[in-house]
mmCIF file of C-alpha atoms in Angstrom:
data_model
loop_
_atom_site.group_PDB
_atom_site.id
_atom_site.type_symbol
_atom_site.label_atom_id
_atom_site.label_comp_id
_atom_site.label_asym_id
_atom_site.label_seq_id
_atom_site.Cartn_x
_atom_site.Cartn_y
_atom_site.Cartn_z
ATOM 1 C CA MET A 1 -15.069 -11.431 -8.251
ATOM 2 C CA SER A 2 -18.758 -10.911 -7.704
ATOM 3 C CA GLY A 3 -20.995 -7.971 -8.474
ATOM 4 C CA ASN A 4 -22.924 -6.332 -11.270
ATOM 5 C CA SER A 5 -19.993 -6.136 -13.680
ATOM 6 C CA PRO A 6 -16.625 -7.863 -14.035
ATOM 7 C CA GLY A 7 -13.515 -6.273 -12.599
ATOM 8 C CA ALA A 8 -11.364 -4.068 -14.811
ATOM 9 C CA LEU A 9 -8.661 -6.770 -14.914
ATOM 10 C CA SER A 10 -10.971 -9.745 -15.307
ATOM 11 C CA GLY A 11 -9.219 -12.313 -17.516
ATOM 12 C CA VAL A 12 -5.696 -11.222 -16.538
ATOM 13 C CA ARG A 13 -3.706 -14.053 -14.941
ATOM 14 C CA ILE A 14 -0.827 -13.335 -12.569
ATOM 15 C CA LEU A 15 1.780 -15.734 -11.221
ATOM 16 C CA ASP A 16 2.741 -14.213 -7.883
ATOM 17 C CA PHE A 17 6.113 -15.117 -6.322
ATOM 18 C CA THR A 18 6.046 -12.189 -3.881
ATOM 19 C CA HIS A 19 6.492 -12.203 -0.109
ATOM 20 C CA TYR A 20 6.665 -9.747 2.804
ATOM 21 C CA LEU A 21 4.539 -6.665 1.955
ATOM 22 C CA ALA A 22 5.505 -4.533 -1.060
ATOM 23 C CA GLY A 23 5.073 -7.337 -3.576
ATOM 24 C CA PRO A 24 1.932 -8.918 -2.129
ATOM 25 C CA PHE A 25 0.313 -5.482 -1.790
ATOM 26 C CA SER A 26 0.839 -4.877 -5.514
ATOM 27 C CA THR A 27 -0.808 -8.137 -6.590
ATOM 28 C CA PHE A 28 -3.561 -7.587 -4.004
ATOM 29 C CA GLN A 29 -4.484 -4.352 -5.791
ATOM 30 C CA LEU A 30 -4.714 -6.278 -9.069
ATOM 31 C CA ALA A 31 -6.744 -9.086 -7.485
ATOM 32 C CA LEU A 32 -9.229 -6.503 -6.205
ATOM 33 C CA GLN A 33 -9.796 -5.500 -9.825
ATOM 34 C CA GLY A 34 -10.585 -9.056 -10.906
ATOM 35 C CA ALA A 35 -7.177 -10.455 -11.874
ATOM 36 C CA ASP A 36 -6.706 -14.186 -11.239
ATOM 37 C CA VAL A 37 -3.657 -14.278 -8.958
ATOM 38 C CA LEU A 38 -1.954 -17.589 -8.199
ATOM 39 C CA LYS A 39 0.383 -17.129 -5.222
ATOM 40 C CA ILE A 40 3.441 -19.420 -5.253
ATOM 41 C CA GLU A 41 4.502 -20.072 -1.651
ATOM 42 C CA PRO A 42 7.207 -22.155 0.039
ATOM 43 C CA ILE A 43 6.169 -25.611 1.216
ATOM 44 C CA GLU A 44 5.524 -24.284 4.730
ATOM 45 C CA GLY A 45 3.609 -21.280 3.406
ATOM 46 C CA ASP A 46 4.500 -17.586 3.338
ATOM 47 C CA SER A 47 6.289 -16.645 6.576
ATOM 48 C CA MET A 48 4.071 -13.564 6.861
ATOM 49 C CA ARG A 49 1.118 -15.865 7.539
ATOM 50 C CA ARG A 50 2.584 -16.149 11.060
ATOM 51 C CA LEU A 51 2.753 -12.455 11.973
ATOM 52 C CA PRO A 52 2.273 -12.122 15.762
ATOM 53 C CA ILE A 53 -0.812 -9.876 15.972
ATOM 54 C CA GLY A 54 -3.968 -11.982 16.145
ATOM 55 C CA ARG A 55 -2.533 -15.158 17.644
ATOM 56 C CA GLU A 56 -5.543 -17.361 16.906
ATOM 57 C CA TRP A 57 -5.453 -16.403 13.237
ATOM 58 C CA SER A 58 -1.647 -16.687 13.042
ATOM 59 C CA GLU A 59 -1.853 -20.254 14.317
ATOM 60 C CA ARG A 60 -4.273 -20.915 11.452
ATOM 61 C CA LEU A 61 -1.670 -19.447 9.031
ATOM 62 C CA LEU A 62 -3.993 -16.528 8.333
ATOM 63 C CA ALA A 63 -2.462 -13.662 10.314
ATOM 64 C CA PRO A 64 -4.544 -10.477 9.903
ATOM 65 C CA GLY A 65 -1.558 -8.539 8.542
ATOM 66 C CA TRP A 66 -1.036 -11.232 5.908
ATOM 67 C CA MET A 67 -4.735 -11.358 5.062
ATOM 68 C CA ALA A 68 -4.744 -7.641 4.266
ATOM 69 C CA SER A 69 -2.551 -8.004 1.172
ATOM 70 C CA ASN A 70 -3.492 -11.488 -0.023
ATOM 71 C CA VAL A 71 -7.245 -11.257 -0.508
ATOM 72 C CA GLY A 72 -8.626 -12.998 -3.577
ATOM 73 C CA LYS A 73 -5.510 -15.018 -4.406
ATOM 74 C CA ARG A 74 -5.233 -18.749 -4.991
ATOM 75 C CA SER A 75 -2.331 -20.574 -3.329
ATOM 76 C CA MET A 76 0.136 -23.161 -4.562
ATOM 77 C CA THR A 77 3.061 -24.410 -2.475
ATOM 78 C CA LEU A 78 6.251 -25.412 -4.305
ATOM 79 C CA ASP A 79 9.861 -26.099 -3.352
ATOM 80 C CA LEU A 80 11.531 -24.029 -6.059
ATOM 81 C CA ALA A 81 14.887 -25.675 -5.299
ATOM 82 C CA LYS A 82 13.609 -28.870 -6.934
ATOM 83 C CA PRO A 83 13.686 -29.367 -10.722
ATOM 84 C CA GLN A 84 10.149 -30.782 -10.748
ATOM 85 C CA ALA A 85 8.863 -27.497 -9.296
ATOM 86 C CA ILE A 86 10.638 -25.486 -12.005
ATOM 87 C CA ASP A 87 9.121 -27.802 -14.596
ATOM 88 C CA ILE A 88 5.659 -27.024 -13.191
ATOM 89 C CA ILE A 89 6.320 -23.284 -13.462
ATOM 90 C CA GLU A 90 7.460 -23.688 -17.058
ATOM 91 C CA ARG A 91 4.332 -25.657 -17.870
ATOM 92 C CA LEU A 92 2.160 -22.987 -16.240
ATOM 93 C CA ILE A 93 3.754 -19.906 -17.731
ATOM 94 C CA ASN A 94 2.154 -19.934 -21.161
ATOM 95 C CA ASP A 95 -1.269 -19.461 -19.568
ATOM 96 C CA TYR A 96 -0.215 -16.384 -17.554
ATOM 97 C CA ASP A 97 0.031 -12.725 -18.467
ATOM 98 C CA VAL A 98 2.192 -11.467 -15.607
ATOM 99 C CA VAL A 99 4.898 -12.729 -13.274
ATOM 100 C CA CYS A 100 5.499 -10.622 -10.178
ATOM 101 C CA GLU A 101 8.378 -11.268 -7.768
ATOM 102 C CA ASN A 102 10.290 -9.335 -5.117
ATOM 103 C CA PHE A 103 13.443 -11.355 -4.587
ATOM 104 C CA ARG A 104 16.801 -9.656 -4.928
ATOM 105 C CA PRO A 105 17.843 -9.258 -8.580
ATOM 106 C CA ASP A 106 19.199 -12.488 -10.137
ATOM 107 C CA VAL A 107 17.493 -14.862 -7.655
ATOM 108 C CA MET A 108 14.892 -15.936 -10.205
ATOM 109 C CA ASP A 109 17.641 -16.367 -12.804
ATOM 110 C CA ARG A 110 19.522 -18.690 -10.450
ATOM 111 C CA LEU A 111 16.350 -20.708 -9.977
ATOM 112 C CA GLY A 112 16.043 -21.009 -13.747
ATOM 113 C CA ILE A 113 12.845 -19.012 -14.071
ATOM 114 C CA GLY A 114 14.106 -15.493 -14.712
ATOM 115 C CA TYR A 115 12.696 -13.279 -17.422
ATOM 116 C CA GLN A 116 14.901 -14.526 -20.265
ATOM 117 C CA ARG A 117 13.872 -18.147 -19.735
ATOM 118 C CA LEU A 118 10.185 -17.449 -19.154
ATOM 119 C CA ALA A 119 9.979 -15.037 -22.111
ATOM 120 C CA GLN A 120 11.270 -17.816 -24.375
ATOM 121 C CA LEU A 121 8.219 -19.813 -23.366
ATOM 122 C CA ASN A 122 5.795 -16.871 -23.405
ATOM 123 C CA PRO A 123 6.957 -13.797 -25.398
ATOM 124 C CA ARG A 124 3.842 -11.871 -24.273
ATOM 125 C CA LEU A 125 4.822 -12.210 -20.613
ATOM 126 C CA ILE A 126 5.053 -9.098 -18.449
ATOM 127 C CA TYR A 127 7.695 -9.718 -15.797
ATOM 128 C CA CYS A 128 7.603 -7.368 -12.802
ATOM 129 C CA GLY A 129 10.606 -7.475 -10.497
ATOM 130 C CA ILE A 130 10.335 -5.459 -7.270
ATOM 131 C CA SER A 131 13.520 -4.818 -5.299
ATOM 132 C CA GLY A 132 15.039 -2.254 -3.004
ATOM 133 C CA PHE A 133 17.033 -0.452 -5.673
ATOM 134 C CA GLY A 134 16.107 -1.900 -9.071
ATOM 135 C CA ASN A 135 18.096 -4.038 -11.494
ATOM 136 C CA THR A 136 20.987 -1.610 -11.991
ATOM 137 C CA GLY A 137 23.328 0.496 -9.867
ATOM 138 C CA PRO A 138 25.793 -0.219 -7.061
ATOM 139 C CA GLU A 139 23.061 -1.108 -4.532
ATOM 140 C CA ARG A 140 21.176 -3.518 -6.809
ATOM 141 C CA ARG A 141 21.914 -6.583 -4.643
ATOM 142 C CA THR A 142 21.622 -4.828 -1.274
ATOM 143 C CA ALA A 143 18.909 -6.171 1.032
ATOM 144 C CA SER A 144 16.144 -3.686 1.635
ATOM 145 C CA PHE A 145 13.133 -3.387 3.903
ATOM 146 C CA ASP A 146 10.644 -0.651 4.682
ATOM 147 C CA GLY A 147 12.589 0.947 7.553
ATOM 148 C CA LYS A 148 15.763 1.182 5.495
ATOM 149 C CA ILE A 149 13.932 2.921 2.655
ATOM 150 C CA GLN A 150 12.089 5.303 4.994
ATOM 151 C CA ALA A 151 15.468 6.366 6.405
ATOM 152 C CA MET A 152 17.410 6.379 3.151
ATOM 153 C CA SER A 153 14.809 8.173 1.002
ATOM 154 C CA GLY A 154 14.769 11.304 3.143
ATOM 155 C CA LEU A 155 11.233 10.701 4.381
ATOM 156 C CA MET A 156 12.304 10.392 8.019
ATOM 157 C CA SER A 157 14.349 13.594 7.801
ATOM 158 C CA ILE A 158 11.123 15.580 7.279
ATOM 159 C CA THR A 159 8.878 13.562 9.620
ATOM 160 C CA GLY A 160 8.351 14.203 13.329
ATOM 161 C CA GLU A 161 9.381 17.025 15.659
ATOM 162 C CA ALA A 162 12.938 18.322 15.333
ATOM 163 C CA ILE A 163 13.443 18.151 19.108
ATOM 164 C CA ASN A 164 12.794 14.390 19.100
ATOM 165 C CA GLY A 165 14.808 13.450 16.023
ATOM 166 C CA PRO A 166 13.764 11.656 12.819
ATOM 167 C CA MET A 167 10.610 9.547 12.961
ATOM 168 C CA ARG A 168 9.202 6.696 10.890
ATOM 169 C CA ALA A 169 5.696 6.871 9.488
ATOM 170 C CA GLY A 170 3.082 4.978 11.493
ATOM 171 C CA PHE A 171 2.769 2.281 8.837
ATOM 172 C CA ALA A 172 5.021 0.584 6.274
ATOM 173 C CA ILE A 173 4.751 3.481 3.864
ATOM 174 C CA ALA A 174 7.721 2.499 1.682
ATOM 175 C CA ASP A 175 6.295 -0.986 1.160
ATOM 176 C CA ILE A 176 2.821 0.342 0.412
ATOM 177 C CA THR A 177 3.953 3.051 -2.015
ATOM 178 C CA THR A 178 6.130 0.488 -3.793
ATOM 179 C CA GLY A 179 3.194 -1.901 -4.023
ATOM 180 C CA MET A 180 0.967 0.779 -5.513
ATOM 181 C CA THR A 181 3.763 1.781 -7.925
ATOM 182 C CA ALA A 182 4.183 -1.826 -9.063
ATOM 183 C CA ALA A 183 0.437 -2.315 -9.557
ATOM 184 C CA PHE A 184 0.272 0.853 -11.659
ATOM 185 C CA ALA A 185 3.342 -0.195 -13.655
ATOM 186 C CA ILE A 186 1.866 -3.625 -14.391
ATOM 187 C CA ALA A 187 -1.411 -2.056 -15.528
ATOM 188 C CA CYS A 188 0.560 0.270 -17.838
ATOM 189 C CA ALA A 189 2.539 -2.655 -19.254
ATOM 190 C CA LEU A 190 -0.669 -4.610 -19.871
ATOM 191 C CA TYR A 191 -2.093 -1.678 -21.803
ATOM 192 C CA GLN A 192 1.105 -1.282 -23.815
ATOM 193 C CA ARG A 193 1.051 -4.996 -24.647
ATOM 194 C CA SER A 194 -2.488 -4.576 -25.964
ATOM 195 C CA GLN A 195 -0.994 -2.142 -28.503
ATOM 196 C CA THR A 196 2.262 -3.959 -29.344
ATOM 197 C CA GLY A 197 1.555 -7.611 -28.555
ATOM 198 C CA ARG A 198 4.883 -7.833 -26.733
ATOM 199 C CA GLY A 199 5.750 -8.454 -23.118
ATOM 200 C CA GLN A 200 8.564 -6.753 -21.214
ATOM 201 C CA VAL A 201 10.372 -6.359 -17.906
ATOM 202 C CA VAL A 202 8.914 -3.945 -15.346
ATOM 203 C CA ASP A 203 11.720 -2.901 -12.968
ATOM 204 C CA VAL A 204 10.356 -1.415 -9.718
ATOM 205 C CA SER A 205 12.666 0.176 -7.144
ATOM 206 C CA MET A 206 11.499 0.769 -3.567
ATOM 207 C CA LEU A 207 13.832 3.753 -3.212
ATOM 208 C CA GLU A 208 12.645 5.372 -6.439
ATOM 209 C CA SER A 209 9.002 4.655 -5.600
ATOM 210 C CA MET A 210 9.411 6.520 -2.314
ATOM 211 C CA LEU A 211 11.244 9.402 -3.994
ATOM 212 C CA ASN A 212 8.475 9.604 -6.594
ATOM 213 C CA PHE A 213 5.946 10.137 -3.793
ATOM 214 C CA LEU A 214 8.287 12.817 -2.435
ATOM 215 C CA ALA A 215 8.303 14.612 -5.813
ATOM 216 C CA PRO A 216 7.353 18.069 -4.402
ATOM 217 C CA GLN A 217 10.147 17.930 -1.821
ATOM 218 C CA VAL A 218 12.603 16.722 -4.465
ATOM 219 C CA ALA A 219 11.652 19.626 -6.760
ATOM 220 C CA GLU A 220 11.932 22.194 -3.991
ATOM 221 C CA TYR A 221 15.521 21.035 -3.446
ATOM 222 C CA THR A 222 16.606 20.567 -7.073
ATOM 223 C CA VAL A 223 15.018 23.819 -8.280
ATOM 224 C CA ALA A 224 15.086 26.145 -5.262
ATOM 225 C CA HIS A 225 17.838 24.432 -3.208
ATOM 226 C CA HIS A 226 15.500 24.302 -0.227
ATOM 227 C CA ARG A 227 16.638 21.829 2.434
ATOM 228 C CA HIS A 228 13.616 20.411 4.188
ATOM 229 C CA GLN A 229 13.539 19.903 7.926
ATOM 230 C CA GLN A 230 11.173 18.048 10.231
ATOM 231 C CA MET A 231 7.868 19.885 10.183
ATOM 232 C CA GLY A 232 5.950 18.244 13.014
ATOM 233 C CA ASN A 233 2.249 18.699 12.315
ATOM 234 C CA HIS A 234 2.670 21.674 9.993
ATOM 235 C CA SER A 235 1.216 21.426 6.499
ATOM 236 C CA THR A 236 3.556 21.434 3.528
ATOM 237 C CA SER A 237 1.666 24.600 2.507
ATOM 238 C CA ARG A 238 3.517 26.417 5.343
ATOM 239 C CA LYS A 239 0.296 28.203 6.248
ATOM 240 C CA PRO A 240 -0.055 28.653 10.022
ATOM 241 C CA THR A 241 -3.725 27.660 10.006
ATOM 242 C CA ALA A 242 -2.883 24.229 8.592
ATOM 243 C CA ASP A 243 -1.572 22.589 11.742
ATOM 244 C CA ARG A 244 -2.539 20.724 14.905
ATOM 245 C CA PHE A 245 -4.124 22.859 17.646
ATOM 246 C CA ARG A 246 -5.080 22.243 21.254
ATOM 247 C CA CYS A 247 -8.822 22.027 21.587
ATOM 248 C CA GLY A 248 -10.682 21.382 24.830
ATOM 249 C CA ASN A 249 -9.214 18.208 26.334
ATOM 250 C CA GLY A 250 -7.590 17.092 23.079
ATOM 251 C CA PHE A 251 -6.465 18.261 19.667
ATOM 252 C CA ILE A 252 -7.912 19.220 16.314
ATOM 253 C CA VAL A 253 -6.150 19.471 12.963
ATOM 254 C CA LEU A 254 -7.077 22.451 10.800
ATOM 255 C CA ALA A 255 -6.459 22.579 7.056
ATOM 256 C CA VAL A 256 -7.400 26.220 6.464
ATOM 257 C CA LEU A 257 -5.698 27.281 3.233
ATOM 258 C CA THR A 258 -7.874 29.974 1.627
ATOM 259 C CA ASP A 259 -8.998 33.455 2.665
ATOM 260 C CA LYS A 260 -12.623 32.336 2.625
ATOM 261 C CA GLN A 261 -11.827 29.476 5.001
ATOM 262 C CA PHE A 262 -9.808 31.804 7.235
ATOM 263 C CA VAL A 263 -12.724 34.215 7.566
ATOM 264 C CA SER A 264 -15.101 31.360 8.300
ATOM 265 C CA LEU A 265 -12.722 29.931 10.913
ATOM 266 C CA LEU A 266 -12.405 33.128 12.939
ATOM 267 C CA THR A 267 -16.098 33.956 12.582
ATOM 268 C CA THR A 268 -17.223 30.505 13.709
ATOM 269 C CA MET A 269 -14.856 30.664 16.694
ATOM 270 C CA GLY A 270 -16.362 34.006 17.739
ATOM 271 C CA ARG A 271 -13.199 35.930 16.895
ATOM 272 C CA ALA A 272 -14.345 37.909 13.847
ATOM 273 C CA ASP A 273 -12.725 40.923 15.531
ATOM 274 C CA ALA A 274 -9.290 39.478 14.684
ATOM 275 C CA LEU A 275 -10.046 39.854 10.983
ATOM 276 C CA ALA A 276 -9.409 43.594 11.343
ATOM 277 C CA ASP A 277 -5.995 43.007 12.934
ATOM 278 C CA PRO A 278 -3.301 44.046 10.408
ATOM 279 C CA ARG A 279 -1.133 41.156 11.603
ATOM 280 C CA PHE A 280 -3.614 38.794 9.929
ATOM 281 C CA SER A 281 -4.468 40.789 6.809
ATOM 282 C CA ASP A 282 -2.826 38.376 4.353
ATOM 283 C CA TRP A 283 -0.974 35.060 4.372
ATOM 284 C CA ALA A 284 2.467 36.625 4.583
ATOM 285 C CA SER A 285 1.425 38.585 7.685
ATOM 286 C CA ARG A 286 -0.353 35.593 9.192
ATOM 287 C CA THR A 287 2.770 33.476 8.740
ATOM 288 C CA GLU A 288 4.976 36.185 10.258
ATOM 289 C CA HIS A 289 2.685 36.364 13.299
ATOM 290 C CA ALA A 290 1.895 32.631 13.469
ATOM 291 C CA SER A 291 2.407 32.419 17.260
ATOM 292 C CA ALA A 292 -0.094 35.186 17.943
ATOM 293 C CA LEU A 293 -2.593 33.621 15.571
ATOM 294 C CA CYS A 294 -2.169 30.231 17.239
ATOM 295 C CA GLU A 295 -2.918 31.825 20.638
ATOM 296 C CA ILE A 296 -6.159 33.258 19.297
ATOM 297 C CA ILE A 297 -7.252 29.963 17.761
ATOM 298 C CA GLU A 298 -6.398 27.829 20.775
ATOM 299 C CA GLY A 299 -7.834 30.427 23.127
ATOM 300 C CA ALA A 300 -11.163 30.339 21.291
ATOM 301 C CA MET A 301 -11.271 26.511 21.411
ATOM 302 C CA ARG A 302 -10.023 26.191 24.990
ATOM 303 C CA GLU A 303 -13.454 25.125 26.178
ATOM 304 C CA GLY A 304 -15.583 22.366 24.708
ATOM 305 C CA ASP A 305 -15.187 18.937 23.210
ATOM 306 C CA PRO A 306 -12.898 18.493 20.154
ATOM 307 C CA LYS A 307 -15.518 16.490 18.252
ATOM 308 C CA ALA A 308 -18.137 19.153 18.916
ATOM 309 C CA TRP A 309 -15.753 21.750 17.515
ATOM 310 C CA GLU A 310 -15.120 19.493 14.519
ATOM 311 C CA GLN A 311 -18.845 19.340 13.778
ATOM 312 C CA LYS A 312 -19.290 23.077 14.225
ATOM 313 C CA LEU A 313 -16.357 24.021 12.025
ATOM 314 C CA THR A 314 -17.191 21.437 9.362
ATOM 315 C CA LYS A 315 -20.719 22.815 9.159
ATOM 316 C CA ALA A 316 -19.139 26.227 8.482
ATOM 317 C CA ASP A 317 -17.057 24.674 5.660
ATOM 318 C CA VAL A 318 -13.808 24.896 7.615
ATOM 319 C CA PRO A 319 -11.622 21.847 6.761
ATOM 320 C CA CYS A 320 -10.690 20.131 10.014
ATOM 321 C CA ALA A 321 -10.698 16.816 11.853
ATOM 322 C CA THR A 322 -10.029 15.382 15.240
ATOM 323 C CA VAL A 323 -7.504 12.564 15.286
ATOM 324 C CA HIS A 324 -9.490 9.385 14.714
ATOM 325 C CA SER A 325 -8.276 5.958 15.736
ATOM 326 C CA ILE A 326 -8.454 3.142 13.177
ATOM 327 C CA ALA A 327 -11.419 1.735 15.111
ATOM 328 C CA GLU A 328 -13.217 5.092 14.997
ATOM 329 C CA ILE A 329 -12.749 5.734 11.283
ATOM 330 C CA LEU A 330 -13.980 2.268 10.339
ATOM 331 C CA GLU A 331 -17.269 3.088 12.076
ATOM 332 C CA HIS A 332 -17.545 6.536 10.475
ATOM 333 C CA PRO A 333 -20.801 7.020 8.514
ATOM 334 C CA GLN A 334 -18.825 7.992 5.404
ATOM 335 C CA VAL A 335 -16.794 4.775 5.399
ATOM 336 C CA LEU A 336 -19.897 2.707 6.120
ATOM 337 C CA ALA A 337 -21.899 4.412 3.378
ATOM 338 C CA ARG A 338 -19.261 3.610 0.778
ATOM 339 C CA GLY A 339 -19.018 -0.049 1.791
ATOM 340 C CA PHE A 340 -15.235 0.185 1.974
ATOM 341 C CA LEU A 341 -14.805 -2.951 4.056
ATOM 342 C CA ASN A 342 -15.122 -6.194 2.101
ATOM 343 C CA ASP A 343 -16.649 -9.407 3.402
ATOM 344 C CA VAL A 344 -13.970 -12.041 2.789
ATOM 345 C CA GLN A 345 -14.461 -15.759 3.295
ATOM 346 C CA THR A 346 -11.893 -17.932 5.083
ATOM 347 C CA PRO A 347 -12.060 -21.618 6.056
ATOM 348 C CA TYR A 348 -12.846 -20.359 9.577
ATOM 349 C CA GLY A 349 -15.612 -17.917 8.729
ATOM 350 C CA SER A 350 -16.058 -14.466 7.267
ATOM 351 C CA VAL A 351 -13.812 -11.486 8.060
ATOM 352 C CA ARG A 352 -13.977 -7.840 7.008
ATOM 353 C CA LEU A 353 -10.971 -6.342 5.270
ATOM 354 C CA ALA A 354 -10.008 -3.154 3.445
ATOM 355 C CA GLY A 355 -11.073 -2.826 -0.157
ATOM 356 C CA ALA A 356 -9.928 -0.670 -3.060
ATOM 357 C CA GLY A 357 -9.541 3.087 -2.763
ATOM 358 C CA PHE A 358 -11.653 3.705 -5.857
ATOM 359 C CA ARG A 359 -14.690 2.431 -7.748
ATOM 360 C CA ILE A 360 -15.008 1.514 -11.410
ATOM 361 C CA GLY A 361 -18.556 1.284 -12.713
ATOM 362 C CA ALA A 362 -20.783 -1.188 -10.912
ATOM 363 C CA ALA A 363 -18.082 -3.680 -9.914
ATOM 364 C CA ASN A 364 -18.532 -5.080 -6.416
ATOM 365 C CA PHE A 365 -15.374 -6.002 -4.543
ATOM 366 C CA SER A 366 -16.938 -8.240 -1.899
ATOM 367 C CA GLY A 367 -17.102 -12.017 -2.142
ATOM 368 C CA HIS A 368 -13.360 -12.715 -2.200
ATOM 369 C CA THR A 369 -11.737 -15.584 -0.319
ATOM 370 C CA LEU A 370 -8.473 -16.249 1.536
ATOM 371 C CA ALA A 371 -6.645 -19.498 0.871
ATOM 372 C CA LEU A 372 -4.615 -21.715 3.163
ATOM 373 C CA PRO A 373 -1.112 -22.632 1.908
ATOM 374 C CA GLY A 374 -1.343 -24.951 -1.077
ATOM 375 C CA ALA A 375 -5.133 -24.941 -1.146
ATOM 376 C CA HIS A 376 -5.089 -24.978 -4.954
ATOM 377 C CA ASN A 377 -2.212 -27.405 -5.557
ATOM 378 C CA ASP A 378 -4.399 -30.223 -6.878
ATOM 379 C CA GLU A 379 -6.585 -27.879 -8.927
ATOM 380 C CA VAL A 380 -3.610 -26.258 -10.660
ATOM 381 C CA LEU A 381 -1.793 -29.527 -11.323
ATOM 382 C CA ALA A 382 -4.915 -31.233 -12.625
ATOM 383 C CA GLY A 383 -5.297 -28.319 -15.038
ATOM 384 C CA LEU A 384 -1.799 -29.133 -16.328
ATOM 385 C CA GLY A 385 -2.759 -32.755 -16.933
ATOM 386 C CA PHE A 386 -1.329 -34.390 -13.794
ATOM 387 C CA ASP A 387 -3.362 -37.367 -12.561
ATOM 388 C CA ASP A 388 -4.022 -38.245 -8.922
ATOM 389 C CA ALA A 389 -1.058 -40.624 -8.710
ATOM 390 C CA GLN A 390 1.347 -38.056 -10.123
ATOM 391 C CA ILE A 391 0.074 -35.393 -7.739
ATOM 392 C CA ALA A 392 0.464 -37.802 -4.813
ATOM 393 C CA ALA A 393 4.039 -38.534 -5.904
ATOM 394 C CA LEU A 394 4.869 -34.816 -6.034
ATOM 395 C CA ARG A 395 3.432 -34.422 -2.557
ATOM 396 C CA HIS A 396 5.364 -37.465 -1.252
ATOM 397 C CA SER A 397 8.653 -36.094 -2.645
ATOM 398 C CA LYS A 398 7.813 -32.668 -1.128
ATOM 399 C CA VAL A 399 7.853 -30.845 -4.435
ATOM 400 C CA ILE A 400 4.450 -29.513 -3.388
ATOM 401 C CA GLY A 401 3.110 -29.003 0.114
ATOM 402 C CA THR A 402 0.132 -30.513 1.858
ATOM 403 C CA CYS A 403 -2.801 -28.232 2.464
#
């Protein structure tokens, strides 16, 4: 961590057994805040290092998709099926605050490094287990991935156009929400430990994480018995002016939710006359006559460039946006002004990757590195008192990998 002040989690040490996306994304969030994260990988390295997009980087075991959730972590490669590797973990554990893993429940117990064993060695340990369904219930051992949770949670039932059937989100939303949930849970457990001095298990469920992010939809069913359907591009507000509209040769998304914004919208479009139409006198009437209102809006924006309309409406304080590509938003003056992208060092040069979604004080989140598999094997083992000959023997017997 570099910058004008240390990260919020500076001094916290995390032993990271996670793989795929949900788990690594959680420890990535903590690493961004200054935590020292030691990633424990298989001898051959995390399989996600070989994701297919970005072939040159994948061949270097630094696939861009893997990079995105493993910034700032050290790497140690261990064959956890070997007793010597378990001995190394047990020797390490007293110096760590947190263990994070996302195997199925009981896998770490079978390896001999589950919570009960590790807590004997370090009673202050916070042990975060991330799984599809948590440590209890009939599905506790069921395999789970992002697509399964998107379908099972109800998210897909409210996403997309009804005519085309259920649709997944455009990114691994169940993994990401679970990762954020786990990072928050670990931070809470660290704070609680500061009050009690005791560690504990943090049990994170992918399904429950997704349902937690769907809290408004859950409440509308449990309280009002409303059964949600696919809403296309409509806002959850149900207001007809919060939707996607045709505009010139493309589209624009409006998020007009107040009377003041509604007046500004019609005035800026040159349709102030429609404000006197009784069909649009209040939100109930506007919703009842949504099709007629849509015709007026799209008719007014039939000519012109969508981005020009975006600028004009934004200047009039009408919330709206054209649909930006990832490439476009990363070059947006707002994103550039905030320095959202971090400069991250790899053995093959610097890359720019996403940073945190918030700022704390004067901390600077640039200056992180990305490690090759096992890059810190010798450093970690030397810190445990292993000499060069012992480290070489562990490497020869394939307890540890070769960087």
